[in-house]
Structure formats: structure tokens, C-alpha cells
Short mmCIF file of C-alpha atoms in Angstrom, two decimals:
data_model
loop_
_atom_site.label_atom_id
_atom_site.label_comp_id
_atom_site.label_asym_id
_atom_site.label_seq_id
_atom_site.Cartn_x
_atom_site.Cartn_y
_atom_site.Cartn_z
CA MET A 13 -22.64 45.78 -66.08
CA GLN A 14 -20.38 42.87 -66.83
CA LEU A 15 -17.55 42.97 -69.35
CA ARG A 16 -17.26 39.96 -71.60
CA PRO A 17 -13.99 37.97 -71.31
CA ASN A 18 -12.72 39.26 -74.67
CA GLN A 19 -13.37 42.88 -73.62
CA ARG A 20 -10.89 42.49 -70.77
CA LEU A 21 -8.04 41.39 -73.04
CA LYS A 22 -4.88 43.40 -73.63
CA LEU A 23 -2.67 43.26 -76.70
CA ASP A 24 0.29 42.78 -74.37
CA ASP A 25 -0.76 40.14 -71.85
CA THR A 26 2.62 39.86 -70.14
CA ASP A 27 2.85 40.67 -66.43
CA ASP A 28 2.00 44.34 -65.88
CA LYS A 29 4.77 44.55 -63.30
CA LEU A 30 7.31 43.94 -66.06
CA PHE A 31 5.85 46.67 -68.26
CA TYR A 32 5.94 49.20 -65.41
CA ALA A 33 9.24 48.03 -63.91
CA TYR A 34 11.10 51.03 -65.39
CA PRO A 35 10.05 54.40 -63.90
CA ARG A 36 8.38 56.80 -66.32
CA LEU A 37 8.82 60.26 -64.83
CA VAL A 38 6.47 61.94 -67.29
CA THR A 39 2.92 63.22 -66.92
CA HIS A 40 1.26 61.42 -69.90
CA VAL A 41 -1.06 64.42 -70.45
CA ASP A 42 -0.45 68.07 -71.30
CA GLU A 43 -0.43 71.10 -69.02
CA GLY A 44 -3.96 72.07 -69.99
CA PHE A 45 -5.31 68.73 -68.78
CA ILE A 46 -3.28 68.92 -65.57
CA GLN A 47 -4.55 72.42 -64.78
CA GLN A 48 -8.16 71.34 -65.30
CA LEU A 49 -7.64 68.32 -63.07
CA THR A 50 -6.01 70.36 -60.30
CA ASP A 51 -8.88 72.87 -60.50
CA LEU A 52 -11.37 70.01 -60.22
CA TYR A 53 -9.58 68.63 -57.18
CA ARG A 54 -9.56 72.11 -55.64
CA ASP A 55 -13.32 72.29 -56.14
CA ARG A 56 -14.32 68.78 -55.02
CA LEU A 57 -11.76 67.84 -52.36
CA LYS A 58 -11.76 69.19 -48.84
CA PRO A 59 -8.69 70.05 -46.76
CA ASN A 60 -7.74 67.90 -43.79
CA THR A 61 -9.30 64.77 -45.28
CA ARG A 62 -7.98 61.34 -46.28
CA ILE A 63 -7.21 60.75 -49.96
CA PHE A 64 -6.48 57.52 -51.82
CA ASP A 65 -4.62 58.07 -55.10
CA MET A 66 -5.17 54.82 -56.98
CA MET A 67 -2.80 53.78 -59.78
CA SER A 68 -0.68 56.80 -58.98
CA SER A 69 2.76 57.89 -60.12
CA TRP A 70 5.45 60.41 -59.19
CA VAL A 71 2.92 63.26 -59.21
CA SER A 72 -0.69 63.48 -58.00
CA HIS A 73 -1.74 66.91 -59.39
CA LEU A 74 -3.25 67.91 -56.04
CA PRO A 75 -3.50 71.66 -55.30
CA GLU A 76 -0.29 72.76 -53.64
CA GLU A 77 -2.08 75.05 -51.19
CA MET A 78 -4.36 72.31 -49.82
CA GLN A 79 -3.29 70.24 -46.83
CA PHE A 80 -4.67 66.75 -46.29
CA ASP A 81 -4.63 64.52 -43.23
CA HIS A 82 -3.26 61.62 -45.24
CA VAL A 83 -2.63 60.81 -48.90
CA GLU A 84 -2.24 57.10 -49.61
CA GLY A 85 -0.69 56.14 -52.92
CA HIS A 86 -0.88 52.97 -54.96
CA GLY A 87 0.78 51.88 -58.17
CA LEU A 88 3.11 49.41 -59.85
CA ASN A 89 6.43 51.24 -59.68
CA SER A 90 7.88 51.91 -56.24
CA GLU A 91 10.48 54.38 -57.55
CA GLU A 92 7.80 56.59 -59.08
CA LEU A 93 5.70 56.46 -55.92
CA ALA A 94 8.69 57.22 -53.71
CA ARG A 95 9.26 60.45 -55.66
CA ASN A 96 5.69 61.67 -55.21
CA PRO A 97 5.85 64.52 -52.66
CA HIS A 98 2.13 64.37 -51.91
CA LEU A 99 2.10 60.80 -50.64
CA ASN A 100 2.32 60.06 -46.94
CA HIS A 101 2.46 56.34 -47.63
CA TYR A 102 2.18 54.05 -50.64
CA PHE A 103 2.00 50.40 -51.60
CA VAL A 104 2.64 48.42 -54.78
CA GLN A 105 -0.05 46.04 -55.99
CA ASN A 106 -1.26 44.73 -59.34
CA ILE A 107 -5.02 45.16 -59.07
CA ASN A 108 -5.54 43.15 -62.26
CA GLU A 109 -4.17 40.15 -60.36
CA ASN A 110 -5.64 41.03 -56.97
CA PRO A 111 -8.27 43.79 -56.90
CA GLN A 112 -8.78 43.58 -53.12
CA LEU A 113 -7.11 46.61 -51.56
CA PRO A 114 -5.30 46.25 -48.21
CA LEU A 115 -7.24 49.19 -46.81
CA PRO A 116 -9.95 49.45 -44.12
CA ASP A 117 -13.65 49.94 -44.83
CA GLU A 118 -14.92 53.54 -45.00
CA ASP A 119 -11.45 55.00 -44.44
CA PHE A 120 -11.13 57.63 -47.20
CA ASP A 121 -12.96 60.82 -48.07
CA ALA A 122 -11.89 60.65 -51.72
CA VAL A 123 -10.55 58.13 -54.22
CA LEU A 124 -8.73 59.48 -57.27
CA ASN A 125 -7.73 57.72 -60.47
CA CYS A 126 -5.94 59.78 -63.10
CA VAL A 127 -5.43 58.49 -66.68
CA SER A 128 -5.28 54.83 -65.59
CA VAL A 129 -8.82 53.47 -65.65
CA GLN A 130 -8.26 52.17 -69.20
CA TYR A 131 -5.92 49.47 -67.85
CA VAL A 132 -8.34 47.95 -65.32
CA GLN A 133 -9.38 44.47 -66.43
CA TYR A 134 -11.89 43.78 -63.64
CA PRO A 135 -13.57 47.16 -63.08
CA GLU A 136 -16.58 45.58 -61.39
CA ALA A 137 -14.34 44.32 -58.57
CA VAL A 138 -12.17 47.45 -58.45
CA PHE A 139 -15.13 49.84 -58.25
CA SER A 140 -16.62 47.67 -55.51
CA GLU A 141 -13.38 48.21 -53.60
CA ILE A 142 -13.53 51.95 -54.25
CA TYR A 143 -17.01 51.96 -52.75
CA ARG A 144 -15.92 49.86 -49.78
CA ILE A 145 -13.05 52.12 -48.72
CA LEU A 146 -14.97 55.39 -49.21
CA LYS A 147 -16.66 57.02 -46.24
CA PRO A 148 -20.39 57.74 -46.67
CA GLY A 149 -20.54 60.91 -48.75
CA GLY A 150 -17.02 60.33 -50.07
CA VAL A 151 -16.20 61.13 -53.68
CA ALA A 152 -14.55 59.10 -56.45
CA ILE A 153 -13.02 61.07 -59.33
CA ILE A 154 -11.97 59.14 -62.43
CA SER A 155 -10.17 61.32 -64.99
CA PHE A 156 -8.81 60.42 -68.41
CA SER A 157 -7.95 61.79 -71.82
CA ASN A 158 -7.47 60.06 -75.17
CA ARG A 159 -3.92 58.92 -74.53
CA MET A 160 -2.95 55.45 -73.37
CA PHE A 161 -0.38 52.69 -73.58
CA PHE A 162 -2.38 51.05 -76.35
CA GLU A 163 -0.96 47.59 -75.77
CA LYS A 164 -1.96 47.66 -72.10
CA ALA A 165 -5.48 49.13 -72.43
CA ILE A 166 -8.33 46.62 -72.35
CA GLN A 167 -10.15 45.83 -75.59
CA ALA A 168 -13.38 47.48 -74.42
CA TRP A 169 -11.47 50.77 -74.09
CA ARG A 170 -9.33 50.46 -77.22
CA GLU A 171 -12.32 49.82 -79.48
CA ALA A 172 -14.56 52.51 -77.96
CA SER A 173 -14.97 56.11 -79.07
CA GLU A 174 -14.21 58.83 -76.53
CA ALA A 175 -17.93 59.24 -75.82
CA GLN A 176 -18.29 55.48 -75.36
CA ARG A 177 -15.40 55.50 -72.87
CA VAL A 178 -17.32 58.00 -70.76
CA GLU A 179 -20.32 55.68 -70.83
CA LEU A 180 -18.06 52.77 -69.90
CA VAL A 181 -16.84 54.51 -66.73
CA LYS A 182 -20.39 55.54 -65.87
CA ALA A 183 -21.35 51.87 -66.19
CA TYR A 184 -18.50 50.89 -63.87
CA PHE A 185 -20.00 53.13 -61.19
CA ALA A 186 -23.53 51.90 -61.94
CA SER A 187 -22.40 48.30 -61.48
CA VAL A 188 -21.98 48.98 -57.74
CA SER A 189 -25.12 49.57 -55.71
CA GLY A 190 -24.72 52.63 -53.52
CA PHE A 191 -22.98 55.12 -55.78
CA THR A 192 -24.84 58.25 -56.80
CA THR A 193 -25.61 58.76 -60.47
CA ALA A 194 -22.31 59.59 -62.11
CA GLU A 195 -21.60 63.20 -63.12
CA VAL A 196 -19.56 63.85 -66.25
CA ILE A 197 -17.27 66.78 -67.00
CA VAL A 198 -15.98 67.14 -70.57
CA HIS A 199 -13.68 69.79 -71.99
CA LYS A 200 -12.64 69.17 -75.56
CA SER A 201 -9.82 70.99 -77.25
CA THR A 202 -10.57 73.81 -79.66
CA LEU A 203 -7.16 73.52 -81.31
CA PRO A 204 -7.00 72.44 -84.96
CA ASN A 205 -6.52 68.70 -85.37
CA LEU A 206 -3.00 69.13 -86.75
CA LEU A 207 -1.86 71.04 -83.65
CA GLN A 208 -3.49 68.43 -81.41
CA TRP A 209 -1.69 65.69 -83.30
CA LEU A 210 1.61 67.55 -82.92
CA GLY A 211 1.08 67.68 -79.17
CA ALA A 212 0.46 71.40 -78.78
CA ALA A 213 -0.41 72.53 -75.25
CA GLY A 214 -4.15 72.48 -74.65
CA GLY A 215 -4.71 69.72 -77.18
CA ASP A 216 -5.63 66.91 -74.78
CA PRO A 217 -9.36 66.46 -74.16
CA PHE A 218 -10.34 66.32 -70.50
CA TYR A 219 -12.86 63.84 -69.16
CA ALA A 220 -13.86 63.26 -65.56
CA VAL A 221 -16.53 60.93 -64.24
CA ILE A 222 -17.51 61.61 -60.63
CA ALA A 223 -19.72 59.76 -58.17
CA TYR A 224 -20.28 59.78 -54.42
CA ARG A 225 -20.90 57.00 -51.95
CA SER A 226 -24.50 57.52 -50.88
#
């Protein structure tokens, strides 16, 4: 899987650090999505393990009752990351400029990416890094809905249907030798379209693509 150069383009091609310079202390998805994500984490993550929360924010949606050995955060806004109570440590890095993570090989039991995969311009390199830092048997959970900062999402994502976006993330995993066949979880809203458009709770579709390091 190799994206074409035009598929990597964003409508706003200014430095991502400028766009994310101001902290956005919001969740970007509704409570229904968050509950489903937390339930998924509760099911797939194990206590007393090492977690890497990639492209994180001021909240990680991890189950409150679970204790982890270490949660490493990453993002573009240090103020948001500093407010995240789950993080033991964090660093700021633009992975569209430099996808190589300053993290050791096989150091994490899980890598999480919540509602941010649409902004990754070089997913082949980023997913190779996810594989590198995962321990054998470690899990990567990529979750997303249908919301985005449209001007910062790559063209391949903007122009795709929701089903095609799932296939895109599956292809990202498949581009790296050593991941298991990706598993997909989909929960679509049963609310009428008007209520979804108005932002009613439970209106956001939930997608998760999951793979393990063999």
C-alpha cells in the first residue's frame, strides 16, 4: 500500500504546529463514542502494562479503574498533554515532518490512536513505527468517527466514504509485514439523520481497526 503524492495533500498545508498551537479542551466526539471506546480499551488492554497514546490530547478515555505501568503520550500541543491525568510522560512531535518516534524497540504493550489517523500524511512510515515499538503480541487500536478538521485531513481520507476509510486503515496495517489481519468494529448510529446532524448524543458512528504484532 502506497499513497500517491496527491492523496497525502491537505487543504491547509501550513505547519501543523501552528494549527494546533491553541489548546482545544474538547473531546471531538460524543459521549456514546467515548463510552464505546472506553469499553473497547477495557476489553483489549491489560492492567500493569505499557501504553503509548499517539496523537493524544487532554484526555485518553482509558478506563478509570485500570492501572497501567506507564502511559506515554504524544501530540502537538503541550498544554493539552500536560492536562491529561492518565499520562506519566509525554512529548511533542509533528509526525508528518518526522515519523520516527523517540521510543525504544518493543517497549509497549499497546498503541492507541483516537480520532487522529485522518491527519497522518505518511501512514506507511508511522505504522512501521507502531510495529517497531510494540512488543510481540502487542495491540494497536485505531479508532475514528466521521468528524475531522476537514482542512487538515489528507485527501485520501476526505474523498473516501466511511467504509472506504475503514479499508484505508486496514491497508495501513497491511503495508507493514508482521501485523495480524486487521479486525474491524463498527457501530453506526440508529438516530434519525436530522438528530445526528444536530449533534444529538449517540449520533457519532464508531469505528475501530485493531491489529496485533505477530
